[in-house]
Coordinates of C-alpha atoms and ligand atoms in Angstrom, one line a residue:
X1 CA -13.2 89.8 4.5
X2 CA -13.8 86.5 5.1
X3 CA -16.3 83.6 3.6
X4 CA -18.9 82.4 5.8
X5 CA -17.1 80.0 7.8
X6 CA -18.1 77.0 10.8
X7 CA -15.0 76.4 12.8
X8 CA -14.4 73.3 14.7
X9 CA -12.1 72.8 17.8
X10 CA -8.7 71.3 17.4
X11 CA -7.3 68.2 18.9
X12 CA -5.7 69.0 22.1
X13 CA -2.1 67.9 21.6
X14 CA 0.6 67.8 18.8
X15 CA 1.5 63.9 18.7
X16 CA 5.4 63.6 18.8
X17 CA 4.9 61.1 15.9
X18 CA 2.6 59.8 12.8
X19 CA 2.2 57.4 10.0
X20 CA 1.2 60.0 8.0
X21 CA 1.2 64.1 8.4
X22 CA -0.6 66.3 6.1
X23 CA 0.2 69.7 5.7
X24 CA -2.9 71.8 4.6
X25 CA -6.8 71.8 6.0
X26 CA -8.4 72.4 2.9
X27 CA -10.7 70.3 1.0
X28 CA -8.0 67.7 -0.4
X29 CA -6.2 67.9 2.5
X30 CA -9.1 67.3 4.6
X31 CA -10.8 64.2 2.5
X32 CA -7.0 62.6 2.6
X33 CA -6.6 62.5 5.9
X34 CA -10.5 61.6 6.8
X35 CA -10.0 58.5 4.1
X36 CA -6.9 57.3 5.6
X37 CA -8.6 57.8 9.4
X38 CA -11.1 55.7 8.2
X39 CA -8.7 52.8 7.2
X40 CA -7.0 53.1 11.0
X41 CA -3.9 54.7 9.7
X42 CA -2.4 57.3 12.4
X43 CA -3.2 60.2 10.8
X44 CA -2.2 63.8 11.7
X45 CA -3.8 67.7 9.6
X46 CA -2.1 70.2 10.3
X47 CA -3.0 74.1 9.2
X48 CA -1.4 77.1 9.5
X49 CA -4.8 79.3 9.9
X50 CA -8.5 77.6 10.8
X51 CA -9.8 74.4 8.7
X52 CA -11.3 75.6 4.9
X53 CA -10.5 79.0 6.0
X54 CA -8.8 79.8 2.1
X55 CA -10.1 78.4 -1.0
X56 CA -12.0 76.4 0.6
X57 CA -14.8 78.1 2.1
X58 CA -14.7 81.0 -0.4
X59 CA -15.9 79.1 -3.8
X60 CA -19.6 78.4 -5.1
X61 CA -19.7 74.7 -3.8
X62 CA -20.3 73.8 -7.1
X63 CA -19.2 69.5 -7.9
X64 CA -19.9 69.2 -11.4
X65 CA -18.8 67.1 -14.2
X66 CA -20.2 68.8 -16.5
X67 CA -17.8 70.4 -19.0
X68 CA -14.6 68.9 -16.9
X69 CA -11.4 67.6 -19.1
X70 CA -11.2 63.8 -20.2
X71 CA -8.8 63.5 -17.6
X72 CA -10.7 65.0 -14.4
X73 CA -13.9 63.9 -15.3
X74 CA -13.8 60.3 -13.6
X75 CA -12.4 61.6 -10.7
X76 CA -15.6 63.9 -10.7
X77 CA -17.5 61.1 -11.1
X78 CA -16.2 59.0 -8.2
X79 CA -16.5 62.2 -6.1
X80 CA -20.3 62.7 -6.4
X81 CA -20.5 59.2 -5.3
X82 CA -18.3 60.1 -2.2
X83 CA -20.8 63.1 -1.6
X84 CA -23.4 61.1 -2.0
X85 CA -22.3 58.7 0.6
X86 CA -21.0 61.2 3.1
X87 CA -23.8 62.5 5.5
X88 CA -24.7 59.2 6.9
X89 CA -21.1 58.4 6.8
X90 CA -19.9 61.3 9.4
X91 CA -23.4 61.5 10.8
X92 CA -23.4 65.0 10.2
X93 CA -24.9 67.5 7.1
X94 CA -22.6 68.8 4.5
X95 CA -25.2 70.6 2.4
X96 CA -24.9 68.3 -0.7
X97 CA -27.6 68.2 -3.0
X98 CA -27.7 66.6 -6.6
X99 CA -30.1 69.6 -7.6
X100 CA -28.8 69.7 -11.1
X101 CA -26.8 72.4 -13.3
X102 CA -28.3 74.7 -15.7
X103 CA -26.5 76.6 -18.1
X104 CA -28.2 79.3 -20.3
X105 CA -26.6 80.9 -23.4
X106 CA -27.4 83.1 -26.1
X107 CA -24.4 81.7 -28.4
X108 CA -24.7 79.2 -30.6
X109 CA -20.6 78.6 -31.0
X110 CA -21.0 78.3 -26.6
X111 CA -24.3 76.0 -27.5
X112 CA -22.1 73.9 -29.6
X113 CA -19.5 73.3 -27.5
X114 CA -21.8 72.0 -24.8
X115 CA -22.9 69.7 -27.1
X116 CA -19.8 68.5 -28.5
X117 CA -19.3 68.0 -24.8
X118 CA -22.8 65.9 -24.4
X119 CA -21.6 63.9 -26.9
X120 CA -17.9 63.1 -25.3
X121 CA -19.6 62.7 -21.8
X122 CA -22.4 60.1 -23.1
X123 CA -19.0 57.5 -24.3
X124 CA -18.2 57.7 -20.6
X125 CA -21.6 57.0 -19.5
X126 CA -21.9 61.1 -18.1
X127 CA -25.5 62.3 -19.1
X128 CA -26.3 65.6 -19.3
X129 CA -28.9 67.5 -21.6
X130 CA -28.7 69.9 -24.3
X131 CA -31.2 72.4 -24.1
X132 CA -32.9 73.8 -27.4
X133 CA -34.4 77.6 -27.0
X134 CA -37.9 76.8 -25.8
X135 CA -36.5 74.3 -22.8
X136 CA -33.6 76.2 -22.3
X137 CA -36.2 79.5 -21.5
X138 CA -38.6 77.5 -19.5
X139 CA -36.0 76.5 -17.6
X140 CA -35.0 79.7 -16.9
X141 CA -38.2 81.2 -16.7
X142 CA -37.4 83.4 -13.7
X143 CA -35.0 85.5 -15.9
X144 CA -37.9 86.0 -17.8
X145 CA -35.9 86.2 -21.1
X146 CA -35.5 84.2 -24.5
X147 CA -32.3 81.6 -24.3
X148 CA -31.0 80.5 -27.9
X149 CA -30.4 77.4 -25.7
X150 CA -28.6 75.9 -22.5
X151 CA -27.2 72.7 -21.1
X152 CA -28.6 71.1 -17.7
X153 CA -26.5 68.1 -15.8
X154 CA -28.8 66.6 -14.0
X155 CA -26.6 64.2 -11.7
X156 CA -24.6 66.9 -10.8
X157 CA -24.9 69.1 -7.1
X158 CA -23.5 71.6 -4.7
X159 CA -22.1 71.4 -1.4
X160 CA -22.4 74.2 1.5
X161 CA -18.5 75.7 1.6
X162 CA -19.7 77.3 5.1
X163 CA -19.4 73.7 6.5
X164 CA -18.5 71.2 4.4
X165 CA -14.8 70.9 4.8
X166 CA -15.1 71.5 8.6
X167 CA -17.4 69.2 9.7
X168 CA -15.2 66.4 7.7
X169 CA -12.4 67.8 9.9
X170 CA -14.4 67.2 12.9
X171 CA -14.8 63.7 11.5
X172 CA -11.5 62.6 11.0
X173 CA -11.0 63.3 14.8
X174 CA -14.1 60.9 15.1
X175 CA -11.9 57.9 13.3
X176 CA -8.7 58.4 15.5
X177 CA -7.0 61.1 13.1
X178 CA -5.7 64.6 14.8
X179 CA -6.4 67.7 13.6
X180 CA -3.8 70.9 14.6
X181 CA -5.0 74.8 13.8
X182 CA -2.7 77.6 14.1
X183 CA 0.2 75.6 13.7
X184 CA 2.1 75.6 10.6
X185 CA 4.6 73.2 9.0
X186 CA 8.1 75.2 8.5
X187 CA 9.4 72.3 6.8
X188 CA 10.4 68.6 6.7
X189 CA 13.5 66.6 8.1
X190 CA 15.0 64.0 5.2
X191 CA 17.1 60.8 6.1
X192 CA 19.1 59.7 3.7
X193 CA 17.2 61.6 0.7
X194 CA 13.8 60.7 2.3
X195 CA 11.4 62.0 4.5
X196 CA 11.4 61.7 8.4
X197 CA 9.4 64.2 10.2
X198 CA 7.8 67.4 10.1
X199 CA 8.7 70.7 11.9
X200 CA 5.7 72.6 12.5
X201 CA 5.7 76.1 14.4
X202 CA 4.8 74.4 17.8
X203 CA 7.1 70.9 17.4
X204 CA 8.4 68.3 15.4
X205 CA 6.2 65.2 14.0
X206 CA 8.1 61.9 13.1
X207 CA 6.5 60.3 10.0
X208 CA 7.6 58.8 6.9
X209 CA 5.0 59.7 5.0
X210 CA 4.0 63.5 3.8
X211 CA 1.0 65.1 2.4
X212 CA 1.3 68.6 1.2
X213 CA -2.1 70.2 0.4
X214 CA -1.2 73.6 1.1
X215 CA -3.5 75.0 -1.8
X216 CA -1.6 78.1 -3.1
X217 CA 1.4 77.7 -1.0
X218 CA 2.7 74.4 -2.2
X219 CA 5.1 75.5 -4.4
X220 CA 7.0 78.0 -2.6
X221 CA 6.7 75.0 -0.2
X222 CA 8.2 72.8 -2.5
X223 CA 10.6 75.3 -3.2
X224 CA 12.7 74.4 0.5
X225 CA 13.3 71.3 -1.0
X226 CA 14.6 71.7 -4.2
X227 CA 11.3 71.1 -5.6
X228 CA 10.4 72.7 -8.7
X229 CA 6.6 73.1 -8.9
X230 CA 5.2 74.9 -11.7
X231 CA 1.9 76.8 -10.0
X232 CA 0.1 80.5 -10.6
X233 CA -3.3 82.1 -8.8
X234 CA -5.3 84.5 -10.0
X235 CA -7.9 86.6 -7.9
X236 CA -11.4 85.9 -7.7
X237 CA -13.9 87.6 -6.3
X238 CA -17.8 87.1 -5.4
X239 CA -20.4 88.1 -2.9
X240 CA -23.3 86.4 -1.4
X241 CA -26.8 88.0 -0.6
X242 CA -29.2 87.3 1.9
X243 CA -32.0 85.0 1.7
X244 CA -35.5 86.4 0.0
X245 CA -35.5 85.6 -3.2
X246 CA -37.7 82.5 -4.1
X247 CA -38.1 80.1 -7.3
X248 CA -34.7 80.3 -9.0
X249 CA -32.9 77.8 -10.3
X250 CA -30.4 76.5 -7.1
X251 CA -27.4 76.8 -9.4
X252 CA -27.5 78.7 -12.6
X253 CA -24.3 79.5 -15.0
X254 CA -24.7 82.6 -17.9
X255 CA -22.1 84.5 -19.3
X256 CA -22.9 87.4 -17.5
X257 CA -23.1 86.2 -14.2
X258 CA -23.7 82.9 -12.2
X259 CA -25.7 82.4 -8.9
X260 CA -25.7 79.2 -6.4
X261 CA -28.3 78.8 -3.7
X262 CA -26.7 78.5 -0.5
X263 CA -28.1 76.4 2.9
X264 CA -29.2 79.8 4.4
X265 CA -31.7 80.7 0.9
X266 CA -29.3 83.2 0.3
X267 CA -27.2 83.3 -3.1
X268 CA -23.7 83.5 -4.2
X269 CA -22.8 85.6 -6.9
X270 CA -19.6 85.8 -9.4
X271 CA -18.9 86.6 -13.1
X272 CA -17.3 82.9 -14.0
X273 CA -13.7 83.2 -15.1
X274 CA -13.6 86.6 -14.0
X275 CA -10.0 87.2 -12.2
X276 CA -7.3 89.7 -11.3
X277 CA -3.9 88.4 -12.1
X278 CA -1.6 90.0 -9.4
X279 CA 2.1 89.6 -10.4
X280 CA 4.1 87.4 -7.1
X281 CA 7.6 86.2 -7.7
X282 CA 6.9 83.1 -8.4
X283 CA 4.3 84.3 -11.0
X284 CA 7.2 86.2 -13.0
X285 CA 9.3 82.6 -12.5
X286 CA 6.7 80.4 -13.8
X287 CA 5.0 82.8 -16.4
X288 CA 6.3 81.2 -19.5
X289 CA 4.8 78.2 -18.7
X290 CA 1.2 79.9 -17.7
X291 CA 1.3 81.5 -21.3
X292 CA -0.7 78.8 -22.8
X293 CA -3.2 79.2 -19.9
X294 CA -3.1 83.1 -19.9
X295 CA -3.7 83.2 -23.4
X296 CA -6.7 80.8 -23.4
X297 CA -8.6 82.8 -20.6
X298 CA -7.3 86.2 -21.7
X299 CA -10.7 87.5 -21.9
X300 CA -11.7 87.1 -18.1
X301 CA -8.1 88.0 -17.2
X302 CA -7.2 91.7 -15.5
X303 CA -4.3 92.7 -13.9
X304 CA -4.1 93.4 -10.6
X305 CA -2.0 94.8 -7.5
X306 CA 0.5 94.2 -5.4
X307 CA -1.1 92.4 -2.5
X308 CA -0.6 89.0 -3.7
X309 CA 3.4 90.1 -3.4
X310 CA 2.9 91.1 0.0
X311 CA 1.0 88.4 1.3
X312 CA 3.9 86.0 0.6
X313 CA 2.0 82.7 -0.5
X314 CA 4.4 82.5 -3.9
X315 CA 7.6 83.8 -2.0
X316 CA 10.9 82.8 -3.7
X317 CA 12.9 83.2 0.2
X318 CA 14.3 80.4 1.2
X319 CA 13.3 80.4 5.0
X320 CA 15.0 79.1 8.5
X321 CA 12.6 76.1 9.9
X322 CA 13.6 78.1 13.5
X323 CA 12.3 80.9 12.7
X324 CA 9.0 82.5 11.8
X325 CA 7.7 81.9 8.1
X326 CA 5.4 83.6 5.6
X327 CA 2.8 81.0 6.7
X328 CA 2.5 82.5 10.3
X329 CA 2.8 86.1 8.9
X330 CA -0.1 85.3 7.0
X331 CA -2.1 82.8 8.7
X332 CA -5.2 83.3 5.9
X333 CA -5.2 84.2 3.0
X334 CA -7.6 86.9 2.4
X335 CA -7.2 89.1 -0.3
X336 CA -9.5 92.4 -0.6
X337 CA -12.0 91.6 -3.6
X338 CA -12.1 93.7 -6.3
X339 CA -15.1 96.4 -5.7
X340 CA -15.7 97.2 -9.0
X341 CA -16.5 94.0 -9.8
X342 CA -18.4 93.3 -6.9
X343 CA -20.5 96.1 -8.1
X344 CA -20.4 95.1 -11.6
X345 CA -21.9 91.4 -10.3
X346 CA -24.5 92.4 -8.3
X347 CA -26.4 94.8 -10.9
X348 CA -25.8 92.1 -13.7
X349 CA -27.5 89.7 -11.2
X350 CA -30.4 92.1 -10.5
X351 CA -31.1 93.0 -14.4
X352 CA -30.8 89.0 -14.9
X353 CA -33.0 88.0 -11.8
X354 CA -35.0 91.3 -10.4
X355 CA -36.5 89.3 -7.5
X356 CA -31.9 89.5 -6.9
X357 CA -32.2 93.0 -6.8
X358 CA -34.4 93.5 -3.4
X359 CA -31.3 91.1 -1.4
X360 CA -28.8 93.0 0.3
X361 CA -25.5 91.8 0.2
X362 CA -24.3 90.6 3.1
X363 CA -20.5 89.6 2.4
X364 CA -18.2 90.2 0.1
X365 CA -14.3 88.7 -0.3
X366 CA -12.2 87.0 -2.6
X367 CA -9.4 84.0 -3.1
X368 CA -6.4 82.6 -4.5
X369 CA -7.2 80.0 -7.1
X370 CA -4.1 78.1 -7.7
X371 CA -3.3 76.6 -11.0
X372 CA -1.0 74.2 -12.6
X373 CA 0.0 75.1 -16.3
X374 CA -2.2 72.8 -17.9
X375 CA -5.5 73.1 -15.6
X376 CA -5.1 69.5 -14.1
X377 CA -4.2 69.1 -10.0
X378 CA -0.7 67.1 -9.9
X379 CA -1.4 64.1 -6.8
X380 CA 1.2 62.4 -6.5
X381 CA 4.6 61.2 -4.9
X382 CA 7.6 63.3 -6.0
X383 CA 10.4 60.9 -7.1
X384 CA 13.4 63.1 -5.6
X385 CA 11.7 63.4 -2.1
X386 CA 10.7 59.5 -1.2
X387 CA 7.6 59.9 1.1
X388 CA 6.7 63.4 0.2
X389 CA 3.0 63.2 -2.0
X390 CA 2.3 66.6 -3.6
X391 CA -1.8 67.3 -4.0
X392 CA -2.2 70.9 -5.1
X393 CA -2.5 72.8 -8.2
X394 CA -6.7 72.0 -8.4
X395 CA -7.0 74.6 -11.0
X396 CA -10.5 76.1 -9.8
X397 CA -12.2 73.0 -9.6
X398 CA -11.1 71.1 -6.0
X399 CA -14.2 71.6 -4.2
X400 CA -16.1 69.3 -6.9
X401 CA -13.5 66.7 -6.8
X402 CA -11.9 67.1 -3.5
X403 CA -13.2 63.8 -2.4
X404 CA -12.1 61.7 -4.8
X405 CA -8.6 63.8 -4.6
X406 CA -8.7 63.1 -0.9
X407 CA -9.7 58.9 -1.6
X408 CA -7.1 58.8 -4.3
X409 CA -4.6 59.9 -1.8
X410 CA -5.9 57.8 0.8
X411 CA -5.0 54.5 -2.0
X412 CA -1.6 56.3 -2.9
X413 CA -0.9 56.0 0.6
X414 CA -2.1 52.6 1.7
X415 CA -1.1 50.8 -1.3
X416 CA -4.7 49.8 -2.5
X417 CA -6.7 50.0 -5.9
X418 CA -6.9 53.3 -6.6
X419 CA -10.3 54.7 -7.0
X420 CA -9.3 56.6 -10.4
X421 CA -5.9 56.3 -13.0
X422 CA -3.3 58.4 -11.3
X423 CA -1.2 58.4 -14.5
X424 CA -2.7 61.8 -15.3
X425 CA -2.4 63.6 -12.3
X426 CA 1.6 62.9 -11.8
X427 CA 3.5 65.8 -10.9
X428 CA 6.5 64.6 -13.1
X429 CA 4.4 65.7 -16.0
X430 CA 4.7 69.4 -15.2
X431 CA 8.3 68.9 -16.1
X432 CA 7.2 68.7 -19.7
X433 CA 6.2 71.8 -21.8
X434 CA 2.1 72.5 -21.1
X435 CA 1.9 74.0 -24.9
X436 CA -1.8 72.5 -26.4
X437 CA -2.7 70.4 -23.1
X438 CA -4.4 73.4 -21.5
X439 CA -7.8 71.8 -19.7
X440 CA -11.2 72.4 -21.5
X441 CA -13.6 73.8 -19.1
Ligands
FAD1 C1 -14.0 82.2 -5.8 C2 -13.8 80.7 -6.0 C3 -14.8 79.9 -6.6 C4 -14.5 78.6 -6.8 N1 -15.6 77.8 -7.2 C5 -15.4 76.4 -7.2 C6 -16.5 75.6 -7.4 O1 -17.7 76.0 -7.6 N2 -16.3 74.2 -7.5 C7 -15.0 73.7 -7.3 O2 -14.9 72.5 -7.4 N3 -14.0 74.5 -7.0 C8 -14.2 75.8 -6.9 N4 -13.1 76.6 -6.6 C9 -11.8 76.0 -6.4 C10 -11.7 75.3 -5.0 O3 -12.2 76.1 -4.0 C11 -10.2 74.9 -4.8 O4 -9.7 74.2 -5.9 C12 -10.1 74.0 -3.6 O5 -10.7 74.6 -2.5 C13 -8.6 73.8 -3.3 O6 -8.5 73.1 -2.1 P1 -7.1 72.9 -1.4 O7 -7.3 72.0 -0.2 O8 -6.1 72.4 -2.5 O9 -6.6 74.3 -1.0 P2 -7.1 75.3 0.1 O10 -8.6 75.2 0.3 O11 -6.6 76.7 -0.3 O12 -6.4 74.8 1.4 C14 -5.0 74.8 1.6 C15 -4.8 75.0 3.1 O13 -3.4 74.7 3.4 C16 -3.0 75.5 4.4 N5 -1.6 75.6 4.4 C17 -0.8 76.0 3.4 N6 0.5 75.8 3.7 C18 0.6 75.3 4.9 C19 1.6 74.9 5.8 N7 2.9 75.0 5.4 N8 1.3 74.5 7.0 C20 0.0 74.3 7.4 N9 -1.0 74.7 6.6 C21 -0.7 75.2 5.4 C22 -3.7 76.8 4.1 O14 -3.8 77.7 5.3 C23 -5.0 76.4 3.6 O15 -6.0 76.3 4.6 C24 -13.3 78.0 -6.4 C25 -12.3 78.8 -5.8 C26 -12.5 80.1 -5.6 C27 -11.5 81.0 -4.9

């Protein structure tokens, strides 16, 4: 079951060699390789299934700084801007809108947090307003209900999933880049400790330089090359309905259910946080480090089944680079979302917002987010492998800031300024204990 999805046309050939080859046509990979086709660098994406078809395409669209960690909230920052910017850039419409974020609450301890966070976010020049009962319930009038209070980010937006990433795809083909779907990368070739080339299902690139942005396959990615890569997903699942409902907010967060407009007038709809944890290999290798994560979110956490074992993304195999891999077994990753809380969302969303109640839903699915231990993506090149630039682990929050991921990347890559302090995103870091660093959000 699928998200709503555009799909774009591939280039027609694999070229036989690259300055730089990423692995991965999600958002970060994406916004990489458009940034460094803008700056005339030979550029080739290359994806296993169809461009955004994973995380990608199946998340609210929500870029928001509000609430984000110390450490992710430039980078949120600097995205907006690249938002912002983008449309007239690619000539095309990616469904971006600053139309604000409101979040209502009837706890005070939530209330207070929000505000603690107002006042953080005003030292970094972030504005966003507390709400007291009588705003926070005009605000969200069409609930028709008293809030005890709310918070509302102004400068913050959404995108359209349904398009976004693909129509930046379609524009890194635009600025001379490649773009290759159905064709997987088994692997890379090292010379003398550093990378080489790529070998993908249908041929080999040469390159020296490597971006993996393989969203929740990075690490048993990784894994091939000694790489030890600390990384988790949990479940998610939400549904969209069909346009007719008029004057609610365009995207509104409660604790017991959030709602984002989409292009079409429709909504999507998810309990935020909500998550099945279904136990993979690498999840029993890595779960002493998640426990600090785990225990934070315990709450929203449920266990799950056995279909995130079978679908192979956090394999522990070691696999031949001649023969088939987990990546072509599973070409997307499409896990079935959970009913019950399909259910569960929908009838929350119609007691919250009747005028909800008369839209039929018209699709349902869920996705892998993938998660570092302490909620913070790791961008960055890994010291063993010389030339090989890890950008994963975007803890439920890429979408927002895969621009400025992507533009980071971009300056990694080319050597200039980069557009926010790497030092927090290293991957060297997750080789420390994540015990108290856990991301607030
Ligand atoms: C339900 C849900 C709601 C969310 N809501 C939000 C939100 O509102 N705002 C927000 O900012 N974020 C949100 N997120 C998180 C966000 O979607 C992700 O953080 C982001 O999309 C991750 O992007 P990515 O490019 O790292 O990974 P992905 O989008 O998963 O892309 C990775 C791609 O790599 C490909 N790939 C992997 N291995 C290989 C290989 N070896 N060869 C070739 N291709 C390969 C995969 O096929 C995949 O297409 C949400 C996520 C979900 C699931």
């Amino acid at each position: 079951m699928p998200a709503p999805l555009m799909h774009i046309q591939s280039s027609p050939s694999l070229p036989s060699e690259a300055d730089v080859v990423v692995i991965g046509g999600g958002v970060v990979g994406v916004f990489a390789a458009y940034y460094l086709a803008r700056r005339g660098v030979k550029v080739a994406l290359v994806e296993k299934g169809l461009v955004a078809a994973e995380q990608s395409s199946r998340n609210w669209g929500w870029c928001r700084q509000q609430n984000r960690d110390a450490r992710e909230l430039p980078m949120a920052t600097k995205s907006l801007a690249l938002w912002d910017a983008l449309a007239a850039e690619i000539g095309a419409d990616v469904g971006f809108h600053r139309c604000g974020l409101l979040y209502l609450s009837q706890d005070e301890g939530e209330i207070e947090t929000w505000a603690r966070w107002r006042d953080f976010a005003r030292t970094v020049g972030v504005t966003t307003h507390v709400l007291g009962a009588d705003e926070a319930s005009e605000r969200g009038r069409a609930t028709g209900r008293q809030w005890k209070g709310g918070v509302f980010s102004p400068s913050d937006g959404t995108a359209d999933p349904s398009i976004a990433v693909p129509r930046v795809a379609a524009a890194i083909m635009k600025f001379g880049g490649s773009v290759h779907q159905n064709c997987a990368a088994r692997g890379l070739e090292l010379s003398a400790g550093r990378v080489s080339g790529v070998v993908t299902e249908t041929g080999s690139i040469r390159t020296k330089t490597v971006v993996m942005a393989g969203g929740a396959w990075a690490s048993s990615f990784c894994h091939q090359l000694g790489i030890r890569f600390p990384q988790a997903s949990v479940r998610s699942s939400i549904l969209a309905v069909s346009p007719g409902a008029e004057g609610l907010p365009d995207a509104l967060h409660t604790a017991q259910v959030s709602m984002t407009r989409r292009s079409n007038g429709g909504y999507t709809l998810a309990i935020s946080g909500r998550a099945r944890v279904d136990p993979t290999p690498q999840q029993i290798r890595f779960g002493r480090e998640f426990i600090p994560m785990f225990a934070r979110r315990w709450r929203s956490l449920a266990p799950g089944g056995w279909q995130g074992w079978r679908l192979g993304h956090e394999t522990l195999k070691k696999w031949a680079l001649d023969d088939v891999t987990p990546m072509e077994r599973t070409r997307i990753l499409d896990p079935k979302p959970d009913s019950r809380q399909i259910r569960l969302t929908y009838e929350r969303a119609g007691k919250l917002m009747p005028d909800l109640a008369r839209c039929k839903i018209s699709d349902a699915w869920a996705g892998y987010i993938d998660s570092t231990p302490d909620g913070v993506p790791a961008i960055g090149e890994v010291k063993s492998v010389p030339g090989f630039i890890l950008a994963a682990g975007f803890s439920g929050h890429g979408f927002g800031i895969g621009p400025g991921a992507g533009h980071l990347i971009a300056d990694l890559v080319t050597g200039e300024e980069p557009i926010v302090d790497p030092r927090p995103y290293a991957p060297e870091r997750l080789n420390r204990s994540a015990w108290g660093k856990v991301a607030d959000f």
